Short mmCIF file of C-alpha atoms in Angstrom, two decimals:
data_model
loop_
_atom_site.label_atom_id
_atom_site.label_comp_id
_atom_site.label_asym_id
_atom_site.label_seq_id
_atom_site.Cartn_x
_atom_site.Cartn_y
_atom_site.Cartn_z
CA MET Z 1 0.04 -0.07 0.04
CA LYS Z 2 2.80 2.43 0.85
CA THR Z 3 4.46 1.89 -2.50
CA ASN Z 4 1.24 2.88 -4.33
CA VAL Z 5 0.78 6.00 -2.29
CA GLN Z 6 4.47 6.97 -3.06
CA LYS Z 7 4.04 6.40 -6.81
CA ILE Z 8 0.77 8.34 -6.87
CA THR Z 9 2.37 11.12 -4.86
CA PHE Z 10 5.39 11.35 -7.30
CA THR Z 11 2.92 11.29 -10.13
CA ALA Z 12 1.13 14.18 -8.65
CA LEU Z 13 4.34 16.08 -8.01
CA MET Z 14 5.50 15.66 -11.61
CA THR Z 15 2.11 16.71 -12.85
CA ALA Z 16 2.45 19.83 -10.73
CA LEU Z 17 6.01 20.47 -12.09
CA ILE Z 18 4.63 20.32 -15.69
CA CYS Z 19 1.71 22.55 -14.71
CA VAL Z 20 4.13 25.16 -13.25
CA LEU Z 21 6.82 25.05 -15.94
CA ALA Z 22 4.83 24.71 -19.16
CA PRO Z 23 3.15 28.15 -19.00
CA ILE Z 24 6.50 29.80 -18.85
CA SER Z 25 7.22 30.76 -22.33
CA ILE Z 26 9.22 33.10 -24.64
CA PRO Z 27 6.77 34.32 -27.34
CA LEU Z 28 8.13 34.26 -30.96
CA PRO Z 29 6.69 35.88 -34.10
CA ASP Z 30 3.81 34.09 -35.82
CA PRO Z 31 3.56 31.36 -37.03
CA ILE Z 32 6.38 30.05 -34.60
CA PRO Z 33 5.06 28.68 -31.36
CA ALA Z 34 6.43 29.94 -28.11
CA ILE Z 35 9.56 28.42 -26.55
CA THR Z 36 8.21 26.93 -23.26
CA LEU Z 37 9.63 24.97 -20.34
CA GLY Z 38 6.99 22.17 -20.91
CA THR Z 39 9.48 19.68 -22.48
CA PHE Z 40 12.01 20.38 -19.75
CA ALA Z 41 9.43 19.45 -17.21
CA VAL Z 42 8.41 16.33 -19.12
CA TYR Z 43 12.14 15.24 -19.38
CA ILE Z 44 12.49 15.59 -15.64
CA SER Z 45 9.23 13.66 -14.96
CA ALA Z 46 10.28 10.81 -17.26
CA TYR Z 47 13.68 10.67 -15.85
CA ILE Z 48 12.47 10.49 -12.29
CA ILE Z 49 9.32 8.33 -12.36
CA GLY Z 50 9.67 6.34 -15.50
CA PRO Z 51 7.65 5.98 -18.73
CA TRP Z 52 4.25 4.91 -17.44
CA TYR Z 53 3.76 7.16 -14.41
CA SER Z 54 5.26 10.19 -16.41
CA SER Z 55 2.82 9.58 -19.15
CA ALA Z 56 0.09 9.59 -16.56
CA SER Z 57 1.38 12.97 -15.37
CA VAL Z 58 1.32 14.23 -18.92
CA LEU Z 59 -2.26 13.03 -19.42
CA ILE Z 60 -3.40 14.58 -16.12
CA TYR Z 61 -1.71 17.90 -17.17
CA ILE Z 62 -3.59 17.85 -20.55
CA LEU Z 63 -6.95 17.01 -18.91
CA LEU Z 64 -6.43 19.88 -16.30
CA GLY Z 65 -5.65 22.28 -19.11
CA ILE Z 66 -8.75 21.15 -21.07
CA VAL Z 67 -11.01 21.69 -18.22
CA GLY Z 68 -9.85 25.23 -17.86
CA LEU Z 69 -6.75 25.56 -15.82
CA PRO Z 70 -4.45 28.11 -17.52
CA ILE Z 71 -1.46 25.74 -17.54
CA PHE Z 72 -0.64 25.49 -21.38
CA SER Z 73 1.87 27.69 -23.21
CA LYS Z 74 1.16 31.47 -22.55
CA SER Z 75 -1.07 30.47 -19.65
CA GLN Z 76 -3.80 29.19 -22.10
CA ALA Z 77 -6.39 26.69 -21.33
CA GLY Z 78 -9.16 24.72 -23.08
CA LEU Z 79 -9.76 22.08 -25.69
CA GLN Z 80 -9.21 24.55 -28.50
CA VAL Z 81 -5.53 24.73 -27.38
CA VAL Z 82 -5.07 21.02 -27.62
CA ALA Z 83 -6.97 20.86 -30.93
CA GLY Z 84 -5.08 23.99 -32.28
CA PRO Z 85 -1.95 24.39 -34.10
CA THR Z 86 0.32 23.54 -31.00
CA GLY Z 87 -1.61 20.51 -29.80
CA GLY Z 88 0.64 18.09 -31.69
CA TYR Z 89 3.48 19.08 -29.34
CA MET Z 90 1.43 18.05 -26.39
CA LEU Z 91 0.62 14.70 -27.96
CA GLY Z 92 4.43 14.49 -28.63
CA TYR Z 93 5.10 14.71 -24.81
CA PHE Z 94 4.04 11.12 -24.55
CA PHE Z 95 6.88 10.16 -26.92
CA ILE Z 96 9.27 12.06 -24.56
CA THR Z 97 8.01 10.12 -21.60
CA LEU Z 98 8.18 6.79 -23.24
CA CYS Z 99 11.61 7.11 -24.84
CA THR Z 100 13.20 8.90 -21.99
CA GLY Z 101 11.63 6.76 -19.35
CA TRP Z 102 12.31 3.50 -20.90
CA MET Z 103 16.04 4.34 -21.48
CA VAL Z 104 16.56 5.58 -17.95
CA LYS Z 105 14.87 2.50 -16.45
CA ARG Z 106 16.61 0.06 -18.89
CA PHE Z 107 20.09 1.54 -18.61
CA GLU Z 108 20.15 3.00 -15.11
CA LYS Z 109 23.83 3.91 -15.00
CA LYS Z 110 24.33 5.01 -18.66
CA ILE Z 111 23.74 8.76 -18.84
CA TYR Z 112 24.62 8.89 -22.47
CA LEU Z 113 21.75 6.48 -23.21
CA HIS Z 114 19.41 8.72 -21.13
CA ILE Z 115 20.43 11.49 -23.31
CA ILE Z 116 19.82 9.50 -26.41
CA GLY Z 117 16.34 8.54 -25.18
CA MET Z 118 15.57 12.19 -24.47
CA THR Z 119 16.81 13.15 -27.89
CA VAL Z 120 14.72 10.47 -29.76
CA GLY Z 121 11.62 11.35 -27.68
CA MET Z 122 12.21 15.18 -28.36
CA LEU Z 123 12.60 14.55 -32.12
CA ALA Z 124 9.36 12.48 -32.20
CA CYS Z 125 7.60 15.22 -30.23
CA HIS Z 126 8.91 17.97 -32.55
CA ILE Z 127 8.24 15.99 -35.75
CA ILE Z 128 4.60 15.33 -34.64
CA GLY Z 129 4.18 18.88 -33.47
CA THR Z 130 5.55 20.33 -36.71
CA ILE Z 131 3.36 18.08 -38.95
CA TRP Z 132 0.25 19.11 -36.86
CA LEU Z 133 1.29 22.79 -36.99
CA GLY Z 134 1.82 22.64 -40.70
CA ILE Z 135 -1.53 21.07 -41.47
CA SER Z 136 -3.37 23.35 -38.94
CA MET Z 137 -1.88 26.48 -40.40
CA HIS Z 138 -1.85 25.32 -43.97
CA LEU Z 139 2.00 25.75 -44.15
CA SER Z 140 4.29 24.20 -46.83
CA THR Z 141 6.66 21.58 -45.47
CA GLY Z 142 9.54 24.03 -45.49
CA ALA Z 143 7.50 26.71 -43.69
CA ALA Z 144 6.37 24.20 -41.12
CA ILE Z 145 9.96 23.11 -40.49
CA ALA Z 146 11.15 26.77 -40.28
CA ALA Z 147 8.32 27.57 -37.83
CA GLY Z 148 7.86 24.40 -35.72
CA PHE Z 149 11.18 22.52 -35.65
CA THR Z 150 14.42 24.48 -36.51
CA PRO Z 151 13.96 27.41 -33.95
CA PHE Z 152 13.62 24.92 -31.12
CA MET Z 153 16.68 22.74 -31.46
CA PRO Z 154 19.20 24.77 -29.64
CA GLY Z 155 16.91 25.19 -26.66
CA GLU Z 156 15.94 21.50 -26.55
CA ALA Z 157 19.65 20.67 -26.61
CA LEU Z 158 20.05 22.93 -23.61
CA LYS Z 159 16.97 21.48 -21.82
CA ILE Z 160 18.17 17.90 -22.39
CA THR Z 161 21.63 18.71 -21.11
CA ALA Z 162 20.22 20.49 -17.97
CA SER Z 163 17.74 17.62 -17.34
CA ALA Z 164 20.50 14.98 -17.49
CA ALA Z 165 22.81 17.14 -15.32
CA ILE Z 166 20.08 17.64 -12.71
CA CYS Z 167 18.28 14.35 -12.75
CA TYR Z 168 21.11 11.74 -12.96
CA PRO Z 169 22.40 12.55 -9.52
CA MET Z 170 18.84 13.34 -8.09
CA ARG Z 171 17.68 9.88 -9.32
CA LYS Z 172 20.42 8.16 -7.52
CA GLN Z 173 19.67 9.92 -4.30
CA LEU Z 174 15.92 9.19 -4.65
CA ILE Z 175 16.60 5.44 -5.34
CA ARG Z 176 18.60 5.39 -2.15
CA MET Z 177 16.05 7.21 -0.15
CA ILE Z 178 12.67 5.98 -1.56
CA PRO Z 179 13.44 3.12 -4.02
CA SER Z 180 9.78 2.06 -4.32
CA ALA Z 181 8.73 5.47 -5.54
CA VAL Z 182 11.32 5.77 -8.24
CA MET Z 183 10.76 3.52 -11.15
CA THR Z 184 13.62 1.19 -11.59
CA LYS Z 185 14.31 -1.77 -13.69
CA SER Z 186 13.20 -4.35 -11.15
#
């Protein structure tokens, strides 16, 4: 019973982290979506609690935003945001949770594989988001890539580096302190 309470608590904490960081954004000129800390929060969540519980955190985050909490980029809320031009990036968060969480869980002590997992998840997220953006805004392929992919790569590299630097030692401490709450291989 204690283990389930800890897992639920960590899932709620990671949901809260996403809800706090995702609205923080740097606006860019249209049609480029804003740069947010949403992916940074998702990297941290996946790193700490693994693929399934971090996916639950993302799902709860999206549902909270749909029902009206202003937790999406630029403090927006509602179904129209998820169904709008940037909704594909939120769908892509699930790829970040699965790729990152699986690599961290499977290769506990190999930080370079964690970074590869985050990178693969981020690329999937941005590919889905860019396709969705392009279709929603009727952009050519080149314009969609220029608006929804290219401007974000330097920032994503920085977020991945920071996530690995912060989470690798934090995860080791959490495993020592609360092993049942942190999702490990066993």
